[in-house]
Short mmCIF file of C-alpha atoms and ligand atoms in Angstrom, two decimals:
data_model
loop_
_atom_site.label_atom_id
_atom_site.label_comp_id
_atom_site.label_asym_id
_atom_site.label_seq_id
_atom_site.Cartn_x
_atom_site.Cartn_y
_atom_site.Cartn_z
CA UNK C 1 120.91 275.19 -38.18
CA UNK C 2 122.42 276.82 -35.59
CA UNK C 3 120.46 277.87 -33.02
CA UNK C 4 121.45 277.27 -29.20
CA UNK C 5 119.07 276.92 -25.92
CA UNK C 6 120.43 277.90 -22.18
CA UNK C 7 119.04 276.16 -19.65
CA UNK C 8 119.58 276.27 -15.91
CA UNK C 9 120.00 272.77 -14.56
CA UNK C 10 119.58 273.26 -10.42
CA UNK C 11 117.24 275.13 -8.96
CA UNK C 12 117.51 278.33 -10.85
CA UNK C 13 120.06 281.50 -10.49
CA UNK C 14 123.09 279.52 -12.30
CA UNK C 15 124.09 282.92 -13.89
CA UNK C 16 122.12 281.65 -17.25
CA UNK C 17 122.18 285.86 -18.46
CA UNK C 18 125.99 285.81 -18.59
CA UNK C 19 125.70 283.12 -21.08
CA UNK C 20 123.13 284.54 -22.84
CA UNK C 21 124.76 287.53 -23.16
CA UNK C 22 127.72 285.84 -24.27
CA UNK C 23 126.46 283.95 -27.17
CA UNK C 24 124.17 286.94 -28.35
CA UNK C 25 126.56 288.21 -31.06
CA UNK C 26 126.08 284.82 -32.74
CA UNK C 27 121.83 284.72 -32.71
CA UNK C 28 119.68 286.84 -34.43
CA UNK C 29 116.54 286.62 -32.10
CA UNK C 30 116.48 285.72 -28.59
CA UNK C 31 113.37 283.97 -26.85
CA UNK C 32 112.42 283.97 -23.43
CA UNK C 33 109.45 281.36 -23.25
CA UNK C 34 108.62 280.90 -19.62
CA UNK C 35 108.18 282.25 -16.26
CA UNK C 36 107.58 286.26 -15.47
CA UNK C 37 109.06 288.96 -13.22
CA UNK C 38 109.70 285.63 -10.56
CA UNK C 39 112.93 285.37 -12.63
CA UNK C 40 116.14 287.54 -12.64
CA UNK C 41 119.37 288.14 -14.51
CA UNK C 42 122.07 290.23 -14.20
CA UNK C 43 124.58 291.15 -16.84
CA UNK C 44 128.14 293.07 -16.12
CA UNK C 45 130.16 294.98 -18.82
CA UNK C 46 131.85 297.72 -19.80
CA UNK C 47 131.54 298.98 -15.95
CA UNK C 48 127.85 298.64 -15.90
CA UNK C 49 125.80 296.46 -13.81
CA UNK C 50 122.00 295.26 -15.79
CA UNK C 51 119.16 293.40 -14.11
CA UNK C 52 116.49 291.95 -16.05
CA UNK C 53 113.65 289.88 -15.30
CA UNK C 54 110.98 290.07 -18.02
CA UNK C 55 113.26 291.19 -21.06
CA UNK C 56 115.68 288.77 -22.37
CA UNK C 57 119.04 289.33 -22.49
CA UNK C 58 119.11 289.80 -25.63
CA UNK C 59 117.72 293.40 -24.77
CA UNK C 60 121.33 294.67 -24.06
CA UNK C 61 122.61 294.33 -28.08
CA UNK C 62 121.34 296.08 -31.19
CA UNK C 63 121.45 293.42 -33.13
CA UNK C 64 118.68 291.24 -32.56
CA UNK C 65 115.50 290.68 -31.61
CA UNK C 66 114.17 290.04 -28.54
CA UNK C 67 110.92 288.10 -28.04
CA UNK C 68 108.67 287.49 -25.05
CA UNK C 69 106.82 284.47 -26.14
CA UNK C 70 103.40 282.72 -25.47
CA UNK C 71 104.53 280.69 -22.18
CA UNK C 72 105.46 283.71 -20.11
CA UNK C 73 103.28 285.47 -17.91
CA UNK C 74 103.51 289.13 -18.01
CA UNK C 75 103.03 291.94 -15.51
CA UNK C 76 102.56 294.70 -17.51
CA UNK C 77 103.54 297.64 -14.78
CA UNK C 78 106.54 296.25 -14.02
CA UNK C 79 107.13 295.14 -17.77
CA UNK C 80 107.08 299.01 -18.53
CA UNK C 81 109.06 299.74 -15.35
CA UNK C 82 111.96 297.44 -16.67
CA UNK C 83 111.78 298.93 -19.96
CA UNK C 84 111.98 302.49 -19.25
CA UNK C 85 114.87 301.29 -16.98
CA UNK C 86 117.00 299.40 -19.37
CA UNK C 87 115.86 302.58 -21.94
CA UNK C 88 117.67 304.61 -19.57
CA UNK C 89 120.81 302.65 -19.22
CA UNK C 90 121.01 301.34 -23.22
CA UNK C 91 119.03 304.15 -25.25
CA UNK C 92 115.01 303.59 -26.59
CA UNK C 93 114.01 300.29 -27.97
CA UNK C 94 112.58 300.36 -31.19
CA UNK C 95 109.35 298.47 -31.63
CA UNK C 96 110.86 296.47 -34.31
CA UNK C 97 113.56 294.94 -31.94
CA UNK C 98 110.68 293.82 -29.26
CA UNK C 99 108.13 291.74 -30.07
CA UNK C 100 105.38 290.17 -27.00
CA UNK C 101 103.19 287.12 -27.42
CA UNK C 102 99.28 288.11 -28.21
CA UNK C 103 99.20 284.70 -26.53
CA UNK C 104 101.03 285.14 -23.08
CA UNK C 105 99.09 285.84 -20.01
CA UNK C 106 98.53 288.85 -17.90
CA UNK C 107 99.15 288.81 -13.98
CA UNK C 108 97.08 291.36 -11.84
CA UNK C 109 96.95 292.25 -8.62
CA UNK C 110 94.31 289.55 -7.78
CA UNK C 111 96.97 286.97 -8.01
CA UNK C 112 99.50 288.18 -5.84
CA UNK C 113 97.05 288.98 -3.30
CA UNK C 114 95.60 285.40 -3.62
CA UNK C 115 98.68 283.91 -3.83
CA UNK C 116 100.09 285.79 -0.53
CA UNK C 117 96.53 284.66 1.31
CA UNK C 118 97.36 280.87 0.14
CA UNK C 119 101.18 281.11 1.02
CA UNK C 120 100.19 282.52 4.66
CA UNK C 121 97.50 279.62 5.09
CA UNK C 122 100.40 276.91 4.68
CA UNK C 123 102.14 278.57 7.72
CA UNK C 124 105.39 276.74 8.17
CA UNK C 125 104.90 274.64 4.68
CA UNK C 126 104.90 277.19 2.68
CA UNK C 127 106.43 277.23 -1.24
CA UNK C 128 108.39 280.31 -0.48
CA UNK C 129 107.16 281.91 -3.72
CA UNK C 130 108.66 285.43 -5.02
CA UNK C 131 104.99 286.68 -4.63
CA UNK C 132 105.06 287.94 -7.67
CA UNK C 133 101.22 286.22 -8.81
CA UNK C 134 103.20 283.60 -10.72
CA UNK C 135 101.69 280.56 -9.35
CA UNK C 136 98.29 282.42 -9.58
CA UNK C 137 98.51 283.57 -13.05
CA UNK C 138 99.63 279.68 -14.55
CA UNK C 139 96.64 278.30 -12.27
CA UNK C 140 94.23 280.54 -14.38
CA UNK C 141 95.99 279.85 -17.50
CA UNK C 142 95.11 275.88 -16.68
CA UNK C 143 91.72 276.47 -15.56
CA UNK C 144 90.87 278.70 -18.37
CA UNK C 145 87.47 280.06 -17.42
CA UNK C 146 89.43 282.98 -15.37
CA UNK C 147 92.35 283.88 -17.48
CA UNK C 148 93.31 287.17 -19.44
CA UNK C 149 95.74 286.63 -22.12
CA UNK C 150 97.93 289.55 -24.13
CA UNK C 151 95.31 289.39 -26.67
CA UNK C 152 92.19 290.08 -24.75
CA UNK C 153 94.09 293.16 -22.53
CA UNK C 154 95.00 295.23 -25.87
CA UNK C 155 91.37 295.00 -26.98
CA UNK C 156 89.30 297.37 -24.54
CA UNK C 157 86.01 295.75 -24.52
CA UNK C 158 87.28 292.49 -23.96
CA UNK C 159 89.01 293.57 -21.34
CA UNK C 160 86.00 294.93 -19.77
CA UNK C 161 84.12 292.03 -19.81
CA UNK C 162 86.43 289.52 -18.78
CA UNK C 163 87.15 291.80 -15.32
CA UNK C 164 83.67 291.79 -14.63
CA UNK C 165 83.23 288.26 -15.31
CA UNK C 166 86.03 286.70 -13.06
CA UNK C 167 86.70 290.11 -10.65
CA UNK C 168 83.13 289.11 -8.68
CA UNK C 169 84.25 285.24 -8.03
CA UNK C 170 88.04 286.38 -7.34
CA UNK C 171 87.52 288.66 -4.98
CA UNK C 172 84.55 286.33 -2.97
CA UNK C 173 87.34 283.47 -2.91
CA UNK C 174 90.39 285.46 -2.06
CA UNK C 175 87.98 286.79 0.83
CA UNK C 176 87.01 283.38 1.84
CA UNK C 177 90.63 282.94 3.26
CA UNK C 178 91.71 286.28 4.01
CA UNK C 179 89.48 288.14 6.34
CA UNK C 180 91.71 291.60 5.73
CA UNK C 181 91.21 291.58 2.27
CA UNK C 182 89.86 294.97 0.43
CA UNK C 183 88.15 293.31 -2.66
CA UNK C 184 89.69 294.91 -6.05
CA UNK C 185 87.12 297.27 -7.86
CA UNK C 186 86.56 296.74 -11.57
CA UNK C 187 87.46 300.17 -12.55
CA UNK C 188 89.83 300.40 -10.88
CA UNK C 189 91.82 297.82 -12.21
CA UNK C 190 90.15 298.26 -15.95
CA UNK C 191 91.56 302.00 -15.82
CA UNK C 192 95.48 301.22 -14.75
CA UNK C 193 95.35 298.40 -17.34
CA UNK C 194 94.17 300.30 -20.09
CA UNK C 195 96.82 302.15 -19.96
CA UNK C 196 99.32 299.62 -19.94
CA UNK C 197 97.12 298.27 -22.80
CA UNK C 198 98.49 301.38 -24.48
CA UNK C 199 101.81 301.16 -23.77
CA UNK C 200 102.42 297.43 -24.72
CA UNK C 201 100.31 297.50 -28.18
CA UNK C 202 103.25 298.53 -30.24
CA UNK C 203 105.00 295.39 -29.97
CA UNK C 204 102.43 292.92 -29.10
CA UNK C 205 102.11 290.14 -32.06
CA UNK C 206 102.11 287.05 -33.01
CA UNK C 207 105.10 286.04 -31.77
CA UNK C 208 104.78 282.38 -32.77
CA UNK C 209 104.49 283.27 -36.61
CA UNK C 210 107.13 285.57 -36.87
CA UNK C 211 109.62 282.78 -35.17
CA UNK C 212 108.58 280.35 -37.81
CA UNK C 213 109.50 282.72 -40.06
CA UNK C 214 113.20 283.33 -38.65
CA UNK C 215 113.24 279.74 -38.68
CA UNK C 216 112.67 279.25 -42.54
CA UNK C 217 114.64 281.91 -43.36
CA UNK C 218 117.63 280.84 -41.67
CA UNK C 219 117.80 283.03 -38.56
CA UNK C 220 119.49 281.64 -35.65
CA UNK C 221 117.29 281.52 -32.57
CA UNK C 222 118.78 281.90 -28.69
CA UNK C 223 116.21 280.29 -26.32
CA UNK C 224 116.79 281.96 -22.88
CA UNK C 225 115.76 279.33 -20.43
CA UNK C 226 114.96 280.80 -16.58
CA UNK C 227 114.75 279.43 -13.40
CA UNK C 228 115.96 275.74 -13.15
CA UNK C 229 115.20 272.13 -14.12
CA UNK C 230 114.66 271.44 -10.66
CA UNK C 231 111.75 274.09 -10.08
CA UNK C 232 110.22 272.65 -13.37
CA UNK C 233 106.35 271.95 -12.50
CA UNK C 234 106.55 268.62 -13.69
CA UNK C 235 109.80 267.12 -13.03
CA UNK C 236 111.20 269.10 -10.07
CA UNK C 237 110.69 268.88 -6.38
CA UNK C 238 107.28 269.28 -6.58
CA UNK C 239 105.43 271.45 -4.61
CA UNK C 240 108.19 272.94 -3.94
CA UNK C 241 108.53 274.29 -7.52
CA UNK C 242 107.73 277.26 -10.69
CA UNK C 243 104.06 276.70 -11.71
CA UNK C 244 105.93 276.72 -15.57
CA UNK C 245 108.12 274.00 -17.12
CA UNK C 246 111.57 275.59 -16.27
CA UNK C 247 113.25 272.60 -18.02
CA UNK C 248 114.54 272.62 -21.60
CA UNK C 249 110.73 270.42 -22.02
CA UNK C 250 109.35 274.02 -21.49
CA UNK C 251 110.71 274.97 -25.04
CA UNK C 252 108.53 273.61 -27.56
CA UNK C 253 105.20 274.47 -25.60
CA UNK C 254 106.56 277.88 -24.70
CA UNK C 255 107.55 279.58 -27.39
CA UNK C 256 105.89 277.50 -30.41
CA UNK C 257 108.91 276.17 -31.68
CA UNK C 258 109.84 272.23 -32.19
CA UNK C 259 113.22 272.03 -30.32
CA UNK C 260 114.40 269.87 -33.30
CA UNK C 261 115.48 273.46 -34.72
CA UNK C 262 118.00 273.26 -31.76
CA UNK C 263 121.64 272.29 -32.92
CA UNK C 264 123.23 272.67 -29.10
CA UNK C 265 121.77 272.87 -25.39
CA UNK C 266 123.74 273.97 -22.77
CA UNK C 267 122.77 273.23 -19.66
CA UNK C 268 124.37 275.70 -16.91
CA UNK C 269 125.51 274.68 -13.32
CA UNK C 270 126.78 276.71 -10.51
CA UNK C 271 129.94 275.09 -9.64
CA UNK C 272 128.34 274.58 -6.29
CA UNK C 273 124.40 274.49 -5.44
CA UNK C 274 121.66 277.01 -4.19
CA UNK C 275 118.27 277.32 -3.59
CA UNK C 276 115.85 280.20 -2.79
CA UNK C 277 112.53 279.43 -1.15
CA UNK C 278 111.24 276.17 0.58
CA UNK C 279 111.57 273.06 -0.20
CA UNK C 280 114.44 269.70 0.42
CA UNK C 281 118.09 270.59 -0.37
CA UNK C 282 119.87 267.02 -0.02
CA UNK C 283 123.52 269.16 0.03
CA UNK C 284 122.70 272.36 2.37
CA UNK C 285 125.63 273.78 4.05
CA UNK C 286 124.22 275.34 7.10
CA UNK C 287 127.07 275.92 8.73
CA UNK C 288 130.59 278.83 7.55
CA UNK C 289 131.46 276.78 4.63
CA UNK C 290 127.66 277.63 3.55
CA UNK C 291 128.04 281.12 4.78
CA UNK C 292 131.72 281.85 3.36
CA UNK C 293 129.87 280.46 0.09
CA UNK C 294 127.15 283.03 0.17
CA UNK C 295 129.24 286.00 0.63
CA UNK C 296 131.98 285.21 -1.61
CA UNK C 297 129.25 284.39 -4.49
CA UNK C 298 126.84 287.20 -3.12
CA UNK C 299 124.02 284.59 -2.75
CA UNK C 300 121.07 286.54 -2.50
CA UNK C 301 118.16 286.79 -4.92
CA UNK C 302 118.32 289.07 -7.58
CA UNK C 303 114.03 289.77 -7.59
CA UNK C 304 113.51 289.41 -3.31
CA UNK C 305 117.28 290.10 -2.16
CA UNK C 306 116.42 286.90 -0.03
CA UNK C 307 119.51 285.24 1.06
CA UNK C 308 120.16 281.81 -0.94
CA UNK C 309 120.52 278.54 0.57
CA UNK C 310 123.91 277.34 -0.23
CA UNK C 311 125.41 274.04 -0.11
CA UNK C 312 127.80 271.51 -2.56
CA UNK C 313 127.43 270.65 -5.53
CA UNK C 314 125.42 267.45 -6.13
CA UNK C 315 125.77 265.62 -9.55
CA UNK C 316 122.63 263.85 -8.80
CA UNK C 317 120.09 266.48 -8.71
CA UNK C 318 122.10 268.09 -11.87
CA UNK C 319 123.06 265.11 -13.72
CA UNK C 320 118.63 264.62 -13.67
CA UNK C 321 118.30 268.08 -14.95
CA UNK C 322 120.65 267.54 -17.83
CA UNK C 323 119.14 264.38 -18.87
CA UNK C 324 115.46 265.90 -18.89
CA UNK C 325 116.45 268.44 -20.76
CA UNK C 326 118.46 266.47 -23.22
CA UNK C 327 121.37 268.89 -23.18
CA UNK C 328 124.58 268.75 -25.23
CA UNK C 329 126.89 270.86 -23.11
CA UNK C 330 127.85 272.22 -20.09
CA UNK C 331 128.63 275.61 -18.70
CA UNK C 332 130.10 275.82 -15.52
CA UNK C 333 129.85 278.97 -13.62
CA UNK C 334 131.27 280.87 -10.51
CA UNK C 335 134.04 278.23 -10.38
CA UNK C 336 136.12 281.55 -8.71
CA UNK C 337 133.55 281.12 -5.52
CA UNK C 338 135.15 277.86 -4.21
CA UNK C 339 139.12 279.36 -4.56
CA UNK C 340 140.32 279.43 -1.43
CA UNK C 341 138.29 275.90 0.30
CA UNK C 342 140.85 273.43 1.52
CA UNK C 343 138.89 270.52 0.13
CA UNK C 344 135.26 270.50 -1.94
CA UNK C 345 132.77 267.76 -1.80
CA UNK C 346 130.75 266.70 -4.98
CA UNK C 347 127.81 264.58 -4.28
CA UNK C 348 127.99 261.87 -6.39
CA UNK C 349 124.84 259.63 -4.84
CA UNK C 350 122.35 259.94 -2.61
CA UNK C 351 121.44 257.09 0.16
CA UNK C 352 117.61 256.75 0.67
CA UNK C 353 115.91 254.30 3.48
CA UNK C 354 119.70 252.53 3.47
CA UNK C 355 120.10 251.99 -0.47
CA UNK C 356 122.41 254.15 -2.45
CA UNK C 357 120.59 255.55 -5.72
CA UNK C 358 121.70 258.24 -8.42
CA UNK C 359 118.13 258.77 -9.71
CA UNK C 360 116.40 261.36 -8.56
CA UNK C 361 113.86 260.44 -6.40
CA UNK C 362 110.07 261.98 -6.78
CA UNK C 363 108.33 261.69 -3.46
CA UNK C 364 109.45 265.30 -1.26
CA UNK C 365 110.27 263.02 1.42
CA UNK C 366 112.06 260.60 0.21
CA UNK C 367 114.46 263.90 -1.11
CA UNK C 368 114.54 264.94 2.52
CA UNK C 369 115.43 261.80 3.33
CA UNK C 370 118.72 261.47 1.17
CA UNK C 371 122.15 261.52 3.08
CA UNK C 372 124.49 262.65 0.16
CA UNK C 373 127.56 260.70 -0.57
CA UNK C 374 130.23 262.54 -1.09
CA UNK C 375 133.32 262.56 -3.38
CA UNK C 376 136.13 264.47 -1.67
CA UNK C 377 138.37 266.86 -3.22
CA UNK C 378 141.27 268.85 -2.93
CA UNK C 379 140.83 272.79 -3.14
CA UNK C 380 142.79 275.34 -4.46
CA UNK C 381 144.60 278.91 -3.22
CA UNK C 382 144.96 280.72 -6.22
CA UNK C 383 143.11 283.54 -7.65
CA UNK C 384 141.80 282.40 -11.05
CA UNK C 385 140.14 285.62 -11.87
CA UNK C 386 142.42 286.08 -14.71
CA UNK C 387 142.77 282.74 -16.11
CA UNK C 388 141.59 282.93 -19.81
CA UNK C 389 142.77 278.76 -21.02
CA UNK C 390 141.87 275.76 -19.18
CA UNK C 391 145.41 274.30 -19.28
CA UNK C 392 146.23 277.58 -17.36
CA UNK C 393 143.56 276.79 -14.30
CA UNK C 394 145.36 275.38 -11.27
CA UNK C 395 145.57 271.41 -11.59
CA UNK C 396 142.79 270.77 -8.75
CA UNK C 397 140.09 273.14 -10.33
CA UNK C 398 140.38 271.37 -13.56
CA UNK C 399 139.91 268.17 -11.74
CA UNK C 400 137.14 269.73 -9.81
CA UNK C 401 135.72 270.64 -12.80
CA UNK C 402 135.89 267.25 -14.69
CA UNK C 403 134.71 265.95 -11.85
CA UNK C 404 131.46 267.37 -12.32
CA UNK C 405 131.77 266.59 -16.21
CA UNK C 406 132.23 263.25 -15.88
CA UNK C 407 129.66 262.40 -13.05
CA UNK C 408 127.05 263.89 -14.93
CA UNK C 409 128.52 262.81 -17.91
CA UNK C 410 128.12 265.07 -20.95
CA UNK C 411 131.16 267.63 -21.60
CA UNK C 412 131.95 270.91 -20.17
CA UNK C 413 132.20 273.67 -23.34
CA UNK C 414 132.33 276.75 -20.85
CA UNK C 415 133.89 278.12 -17.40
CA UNK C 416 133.00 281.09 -15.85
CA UNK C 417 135.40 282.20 -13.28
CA UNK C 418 133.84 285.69 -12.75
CA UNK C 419 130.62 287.74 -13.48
CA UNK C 420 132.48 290.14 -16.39
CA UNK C 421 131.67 289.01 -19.43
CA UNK C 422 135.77 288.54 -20.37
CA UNK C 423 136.08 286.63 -16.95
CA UNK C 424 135.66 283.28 -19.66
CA UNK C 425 137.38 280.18 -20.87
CA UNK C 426 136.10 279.00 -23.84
CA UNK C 427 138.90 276.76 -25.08
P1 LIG A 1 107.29 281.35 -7.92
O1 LIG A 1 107.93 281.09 -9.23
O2 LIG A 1 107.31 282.80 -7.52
O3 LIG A 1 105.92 280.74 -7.82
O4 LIG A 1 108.15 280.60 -6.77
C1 LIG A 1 108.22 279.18 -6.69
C2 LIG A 1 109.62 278.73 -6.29
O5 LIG A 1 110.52 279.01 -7.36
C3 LIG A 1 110.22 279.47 -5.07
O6 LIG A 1 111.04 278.57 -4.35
C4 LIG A 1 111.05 280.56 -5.69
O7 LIG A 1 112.08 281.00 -4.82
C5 LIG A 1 111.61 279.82 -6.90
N1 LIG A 1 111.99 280.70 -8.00
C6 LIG A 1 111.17 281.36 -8.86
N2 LIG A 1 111.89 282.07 -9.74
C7 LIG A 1 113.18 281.83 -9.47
C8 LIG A 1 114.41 282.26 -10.06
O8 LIG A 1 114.46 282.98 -11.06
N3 LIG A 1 115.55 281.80 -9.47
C9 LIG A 1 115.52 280.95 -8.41
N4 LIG A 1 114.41 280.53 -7.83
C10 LIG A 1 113.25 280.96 -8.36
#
């Protein structure tokens, strides 16, 4: 067995697509499993810059297959924008190297504009969603009675129906809290998704039985994780969170395979911390180290361009994601960001009501709450761009690094120290 899962372990955006891309060569299919167009990855080589959101990574090399499996919710306009975009830049993709859950969910306009009239109701509270219809989409999914899956879109008649079942009741609750809204017309909306119907057909399928398939067969699987373990619905910082799990525990229920086919997780960290959107950030810089931070590491959001929240790195919230996700390794990335700091801090506990914890602590509050004790540590000058061995990094970022390692206690297999795919030390 040797397939390999990536999973982010803060709150999303730790460069997860570089790694992906990375280990690519070595898989034969790669499977996104969660999420939708909320998420975003960008991939540098050979001189040319990628962003993806809905297609995997893998979508960048011949060789394998990329699947979008039953947990993620898909927009189909801009699923066929991206495509025709990354056609552009890499050449057509042939059906047989695509394949798209019959299970996964469709988001239409009716959830972003709900989920922009709920965001505006919570005023100053609010999630700080990507208002992409996310949230919405996943809260259908749940409730059932008012969802649309892959399936149901590519067959007309269904279709039909199921607009003019739930389009009625959507558009009388979205109303009930919006007093601007234009309700959504059946035909409307039947007319532009029929023709997306068209255009996704080819390579919708049954995504689930073909990856048992690659399984017995002996195909190595690459399970793109996205967001973060800390934005997972049920173990992050809740509300403040993805409506998907966004840990490695979303693999199993989101793409159909037992993780026991897994023979390494690596969970990836930002060598530092960042957070787009609402919610507690125990470590916030909000001051020029946390600016310097953001411009040096261009800290702003791939899908919304909206600037990230930076701040230290803290072992605490990461060392939780790790364990939740039951990873094997670590990744660190952007390590190149913090050259040049005279000292770095590393949060290595948090102190809550006067009593110093390293667990993770559930009630929003009580995360708001947490001073951060710090480990300090001396920085280093020198441009590590070009450092391909870790006995050739500068003594302090090797410490910095094992630093991290050691408080969150499971080894460190990769270092990024740049966004070009050679800009890498493996060994
Ligand atoms: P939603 O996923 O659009 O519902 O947004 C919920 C929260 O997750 C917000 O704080 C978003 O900023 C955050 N979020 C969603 N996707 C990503 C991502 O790919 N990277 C980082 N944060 C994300």
């Amino acid at each position: 067995m040797s397939s390999t899962s990536v999973i982010g372990l803060q709150w999303g955006d730790e460069a997860k697509g570089k790694i992906v891309d990375l280990l690519t060569p070595q898989h034969d299919v790669v499977v996104r499993y969660l999420g939708g167009n909320n998420a975003g990855h960008t991939v540098k080589f050979d001189g040319a810059t990628y962003k993806l959101s809905l297609l995997p990574a893998g979508i960048l090399h011949d060789t394998v297959v990329s699947v979008i499996a039953t947990g993620v919710v898909i927009n189909p306009k801009a699923f066929i924008e991206e495509l025709a975009r990354i056609s552009d830049q890499r050449g057509e993709v042939p059906v047989e190297r695509l394949k798209i859950s019959d299970r996964s969910h469709i988001v239409f306009p009716y959830h972003m504009a709900q989920e922009a009239a709920f965001e505006k109701a919570r005023k100053g509270d609010a999630i700080g969603t990507t208002m992409r219809g996310i949230g919405l989409c996943y809260r259908d999914k749940a409730g059932r009675t008012h969802a649309i899956r892959m399936c149901d879109l590519v067959r007309p008649n269904v279709l039909k129906q199921r607009l003019e079942e739930i389009l009625p009741q959507k558009n009388a609750a979205i109303a009930a809290i919006d007093p601007d809204f234009v309700p959504f017309k059946v035909d409307e909306i039947y007319e532009e998704y029929s023709v997306y119907a068209d255009q996704l057909r080819p390579y919708v399928t049954d995504t689930t039985a073909f990856l048992h398939k690659a399984v017995a067969s002996g195909k190595r699987l690459l399970f793109e994780g996205a967001q973060g373990c800390l934005l997972d619905i049920d173990h992050g910082t809740f509300p403040y969170v993805t409506s998907s799990n966004s840990s490695g525990c979303g693999i199993h229920s989101g793409s159909g395979v037992s993780e026991r086919v897994i023979s390494k997780m690596i969970g990836v960290v930002k060598a530092y911390t960042t957070r787009v959107g609402g919610g507690p950030f125990p470590t916030e810089l909000d001051n020029e180290i946390g600016q310097h931070i953001r411009k040096v590491g261009n800290e702003y959001g791939t899908v919304t361009g909206r600037p990230r929240r930076c701040g230290w790195f803290d072992a605490v919230a990461a060392g939780y994601g790790a364990r939740i996700s039951g990873i094997d390794v670590l990744a660190v990335m952007l390590v190149d960001v913090l050259s040049d700091l005279d000292e770095l801090k590393i949060c290595e506990a948090y102190e809550i009501n006067g009593e110093r914890t390293t667990d993770f602590p559930a009630f929003i509050d009580d995360l708001a709450a947490a001073k951060p004790i710090y480990r300090t540590l001396p920085g280093w000058k020198e441009n590590i761009c070009g450092v391909r061995k870790k006995a050739d990094l500068p003594a302090n970022a090797m410490k910095y690094v094992e630093t991290i390692s050691a408080l969150i206690g499971y080894p460190v297999e990769i270092i990024s120290i740049g966004p070009g795919r050679e800009e890498t030390i493996l060994d």
